[in-house]
Amino acid sequence: MVIQKEKKSCGQVVEEWKEFVWNPRTHQFMGRTGTSWAFILLFYLVFYGFLTAMFTLTMWVMLQTVSDHTPKYQDRLATPGLMIRPKTENLDVIVNVSDAESWDQHVQKLNKFLEPYNDSIQAQKNDVCRPGRYYEQPDNGVLNYPKRACQFNRTQLGDCSGIGDPTHYGYSTGQPCVFIKMNRVINFYAGANQSMNVTCVGKRDEDAENLGNFVMFPANGSIDLMYFPYYGKKFHVSAVGGPVRWLPPGEQGPGEEAECQGPGPLLSSSGPGELHAAPGGREVPERDPQCGGERRMPYQCRQHRHGR
Amino acid sequence: MGQKTLEIYSVELSGTKDIDQTDKGDGKEKYRGLKNCFEPKKNHQREELKKELDLDDHKLSIKELEEKYGTNFITGLSSTQAAELLAQNGPNALTPPKETPEIIKFLKQMVGGFSILLWIGAILCWIAYGIQYSMNKSSSLDNAYLGCVLALVVILTGIFAYYQEAKSTNIMATFNKMIPQQALVIRDSEKKTIPAEQLVVGDIVEIKGGDRIPADIRLLSVQGCKVDNSSLTGESEPQARSSEFTHDNALETKNIGFYSTTCLEVSASPAGTATGMVINTGDRTIIGQIASLASGVGNEKTPIAIEIEHFVHIVGGVAISIGILFFIIAVSLKYHVLDSIIFLIGIIVANVPEGLLATVTVTLSLTAKRMAKKNCLVKNLEAVETLGSTSIICSDKTGTLTQNRMTVAHLWFDNQIFIADTSEDHSNQVFDQSSGTWASLSKIITLCNRAEFSPGQENIPIMKRVVVGDASETALLKFSEVILGDVMEIRKRNHKVAEIPFNSTNKFQLSIHKTDDPNDKRFLMVMKGAPERILEKCSTIMVNGQEQPLDETTAAAFHTAYMELGGLGERVLGFCHLYLPADEFPESYSFDVDTMNFPMSNLCFVGLLSMIDPPRSTVPDAVTKCRSAGIKVIMVTGDHPITAKAIAKSVGIISANSETVEDIAKRLHIAVEQVNKRDAKAAVVTGTELKDMSPEQLDELLTNYSEIVFARTSPQQKLIIVEGCQRQNAVVAVTGDGVNDSPALKKADIGIAMGIAGSDAAKNAADMVLLDDNFASIVTGVEEGRLIFDNLKKTIAYTLTKNIAELCPFLIYIIVGLPLPIGTITILFIDLGTDIIPSIALAYEKAESDIMNRKPRHKKKDRLVNQQLAIYSYLHIGLMQAVGAFVVYLTVYAQEGFQPGILANLRVEWENDNVNDLEDSYGQQWTSYQRKYLEWTGYTAFFVGIMVQQIADLLIRKTRRNSIFQQGFFRNKVIWLGIASQIIIALILSYGLGSVTALNFTMLRPQYWFVAVPYAILIWVYDEVRKLFIRLYPGSWWDKNMYY
């Protein structure tokens, strides 16, 4: 016969639970006596204490292998990426000329972004370097000798410097400036000793038509070699570094996209590039190990502008 | 006409009739097996299935029968008639038990176990993708892919499990296929041999001795026919059959022969055949109805199925509760609902051991294969383990415990009892054969015997030869053949001149021979029979070859010997002879057996000979093993209590020093009632006693006595006994061979049918078939079953451990906001990739200690997955693994530039595709793709970390109590294969497929493979310490909490 399933009444269930939580006969709480619970607590205290110690120890050992100043490996950063300012949610810079609020936030951001590049601050913090050459700062026997960045003066940005600019970087006139910056990578010698340019084109043909010509500051979107290499946050006294370029206004149309190429040849020191991401938020996986010094790495950025 | 045949039996359900009411006469007792009982699922009242037999064909005269079935006794049916009937009623074969449709079986695999959880995961993935898609048409397909992968995993593991099941079922299917039975039928006035399947109602069939009866038949003309109805009624004695109507009850009357029973013999006259008319075919036969009723007895879930369900509940419960808990936490931490859903999926996937159920199936089928080699054919994979947890075996006697053939066990002559060798080959007959009495006795044994070897068996060992004749005569024939050599030759030399065959009124058998001594012209009359009848006819007795007058003392000696042999449960025969004086009985004398013109008294008594169906030589050992393994062996037999008890004693079911209440009474010379029942360990209970017992009394009997023999039981009572055992929370194994056993076989937790003697119905109802009908094979099965339970425990512990290491990353990711340490796809590669072969390898692990020396596991207490196992796997080893894997992950990030300090709360920026200048600890800026690649490297690192520590986990799971050094590092070679597979798969994933974007693996620097090694060593050392303390302090707090 089937073993009959004992149907328990609700009261019985409650009663059983009560007894499970506290059993007055055996003095068991949740099925264990006080001593047993004490043992358990002690055991886990010791066990997890030991485990934490072990973890701490191994982490400490591991951190001994890591230098404070240069990362152990940089294989993922063979090619630095590009980024735009103003930084927006999805890299679309939306501007409605007639609606000041639409671009005011961008202007605020740019003001903040460009503040450290004020000539006065630059002169105070950064070195004047010889253009056209890498600004190498060897330790010369002094360990971790502080390094300085080269000056990049805001005034170099010309019409987009925003200094005394009633057009608010062109946003109020529908010719907005977009700044392109290159990611910092430690000990990266960009350009292989040749001058570099950032070039921008419309993503699609019709975009190119609508955008018209770009005006670049400094001229031709050139990046000077003196801004390289970067020695890392701890060495570089000045946190601000890296070149800033602006993308000048073209003909405006609804929703044009522009694509910018980073300076090439980029690969001078760090071996074959493997992948590149771009400010457009589009991943451009380039895993061609063949790509050597001569190849121009495509970057894309997108500028999105809305109606007049 | 066809309609009429359909109405012959009606089966009705009656819930009110008590079973005992049907016991009107003792003759009916044995038919109770026909009335199967089963429980409807809803009410717990036992319902009796009562069958009313409207069969009246046995009452009809031949003329009426011919009319009724439109047939002719002489010419038979015409072929056209037969074809019509065949089309109308279907073939004469039992419909195989209803199989679950394949598609249902398949779908069951798809939704069983963890599949539901994974389906939920997959659906959540698709929902998440749907939401993403509706928000952003160009959203990434990751979630949709993941959903597909999860669905694929479920479907693939489902297909795999289904395939495994199907494979093991197929073994059975091929086994079931038997040589089609032929039947000799008269059709169109011609005798034809046709397949028995094509028989139809009204066919006239002829049956010879040894044939299986092809359908239910009404016997029309027959003489001296005996049938073996044991598979139907459980009666072991051959039943006489004649063409006369003797009883109102169709089952009792002698003129009906039943489908699938065997016709043992038919007298030579008139044609050596019995003629009968088919009255029922196929499922409408009595056997057919029982077989179909057996399928009504519910099949209980196997213990291992219950265990696995329990385990699935635990893991599923953990998965769902952690999932929901963290869903709530995530939502309250202001995560997007969409993100929270994705976390939920990750948690489910991390928690569910996807590969485990497939592993369990493989493990079970490996064991099933191993058992098949040892003659245990497992029909239902899960039954492999059931045998291991068996705590009571209800064993049949005949054929399972015994050799199923009468064998001469003892001889008594010259006032002395001699023991004959009863082993399987009889080879060692050591008794004194020099006495003159033996010469005379052997002559009687040889000559007064009608059994003969079937021709053409000269090369077969004597004991295996086929003999035509009844059981005792066969025993005597083989006995004398072994000792004396060619019996047929001896018989030829001593020509038989007259003979009276054995019959139940005379109770003796007699024959008269010319002797082979050419100088002796006297006839020799030899006689054997019931000892007291033989002794009556004697006036002298032979002692040491000399005839002596039979006086009081020798008669007393005879009685003592007779009682002693009878007390051993043996069938005793007396032998006597007489040389007829040559002057009175010259060579030309014509003996007339009807008038008995020869002396029937003053014979010379020669000796006694007793026979028994001896136990198989392997059984006593097997029973001892069962004993030490804590398994109670109960004998349930239809045989007499004395025989049953004797066999039980000789095989050890009743051990040498234990007594029954009756034994104690006899020893102390007191009445049975005065005996303290507690003193008796053993009990012999007959069917009649059992009938009067209430279930409570039966329970008491089963708990109070450790050694029980049920004798004279009906098949119905077998079912009651099984139920009684199951009420004790025991896992009950039942052995059986007859159709009538099939309900009990089904009812048992594991039904074991005999492969050789078993009927199809029994094999169909059973979970397991013993190919050699040998009880000892059950013991092997038990051993394998227990081992597999232990090893499954190890497998599950191994598999569960890494779940924590897979789960922690998600929890920490949600709470601390690290970049995701391990991806869902990567987890699947552990669960279904690196971990599969190692977990199967644990099935090959040898037992740690003698598993046959411990008690069977308690169904409710010794769970497959218990609290200790879960806690030890999750909170001890699993946590260590998680920490170890995190160290690898953090190492990779730190050496690439992201030191542990800045990882916290980095998640949002890290995952934002539009942040292309995320700063690391050194002020370097990372694009989103660069980060993605680093994240995948982190996955690979975490994966490798887990893999390395799973190697240590695998090694520690080899044993639960012993040190790994005690178990031996290299005894289980498959483990090393498993470790190799783990490493190779990981290498392939990282270095071979590291460039396949979709898999999220990258090429990992070689040194990262060794970062987790200290933790692997820690795991191993920790477990060795655990085991050491368990061994040192058994029963301590440590033992209780740390032994799983």
mmCIF file of C-alpha atoms in Angstrom, chain B residues 3 8 13 128 135 137 144 162 208 212 227 284 321 348-349 376 441 464 476 611 711 868 920 945 955:
data_model
loop_
_atom_site.group_PDB
_atom_site.id
_atom_site.type_symbol
_atom_site.label_atom_id
_atom_site.label_comp_id
_atom_site.label_asym_id
_atom_site.label_seq_id
_atom_site.Cartn_x
_atom_site.Cartn_y
_atom_site.Cartn_z
ATOM 1 C CA GLN B 3 -18.819 -10.443 -29.720
ATOM 2 C CA ILE B 8 -16.486 -14.201 -21.698
ATOM 3 C CA LEU B 13 -13.836 -3.023 -9.779
ATOM 4 C CA ALA B 128 15.757 41.417 -21.946
ATOM 5 C CA MET B 135 14.437 50.893 -26.857
ATOM 6 C CA LYS B 137 16.784 49.022 -32.687
ATOM 7 C CA ALA B 144 19.409 36.965 -27.680
ATOM 8 C CA TYR B 162 16.855 10.733 -23.810
ATOM 9 C CA LYS B 208 2.768 -32.493 -26.905
ATOM 10 C CA ARG B 212 3.827 -24.256 -23.957
ATOM 11 C CA VAL B 227 0.507 -29.028 -16.716
ATOM 12 C CA ARG B 284 -8.436 -12.090 -23.355
ATOM 13 C CA SER B 321 16.139 32.690 -3.652
ATOM 14 C CA ILE B 348 20.547 31.276 -12.355
ATOM 15 C CA VAL B 349 23.133 30.081 -14.838
ATOM 16 C CA CYS B 376 22.092 -8.166 -13.772
ATOM 17 C CA LEU B 441 19.510 -50.117 -4.238
ATOM 18 C CA LYS B 464 22.571 -30.224 -17.879
ATOM 19 C CA LEU B 476 17.119 -40.352 -9.757
ATOM 20 C CA MET B 611 15.501 -35.593 -2.595
ATOM 21 C CA ALA B 711 5.673 -20.482 3.393
ATOM 22 C CA GLN B 868 26.870 18.852 5.332
ATOM 23 C CA ASP B 920 43.200 53.489 -15.157
ATOM 24 C CA GLY B 945 41.405 30.055 -11.805
ATOM 25 C CA LEU B 955 41.357 15.009 -6.154
#
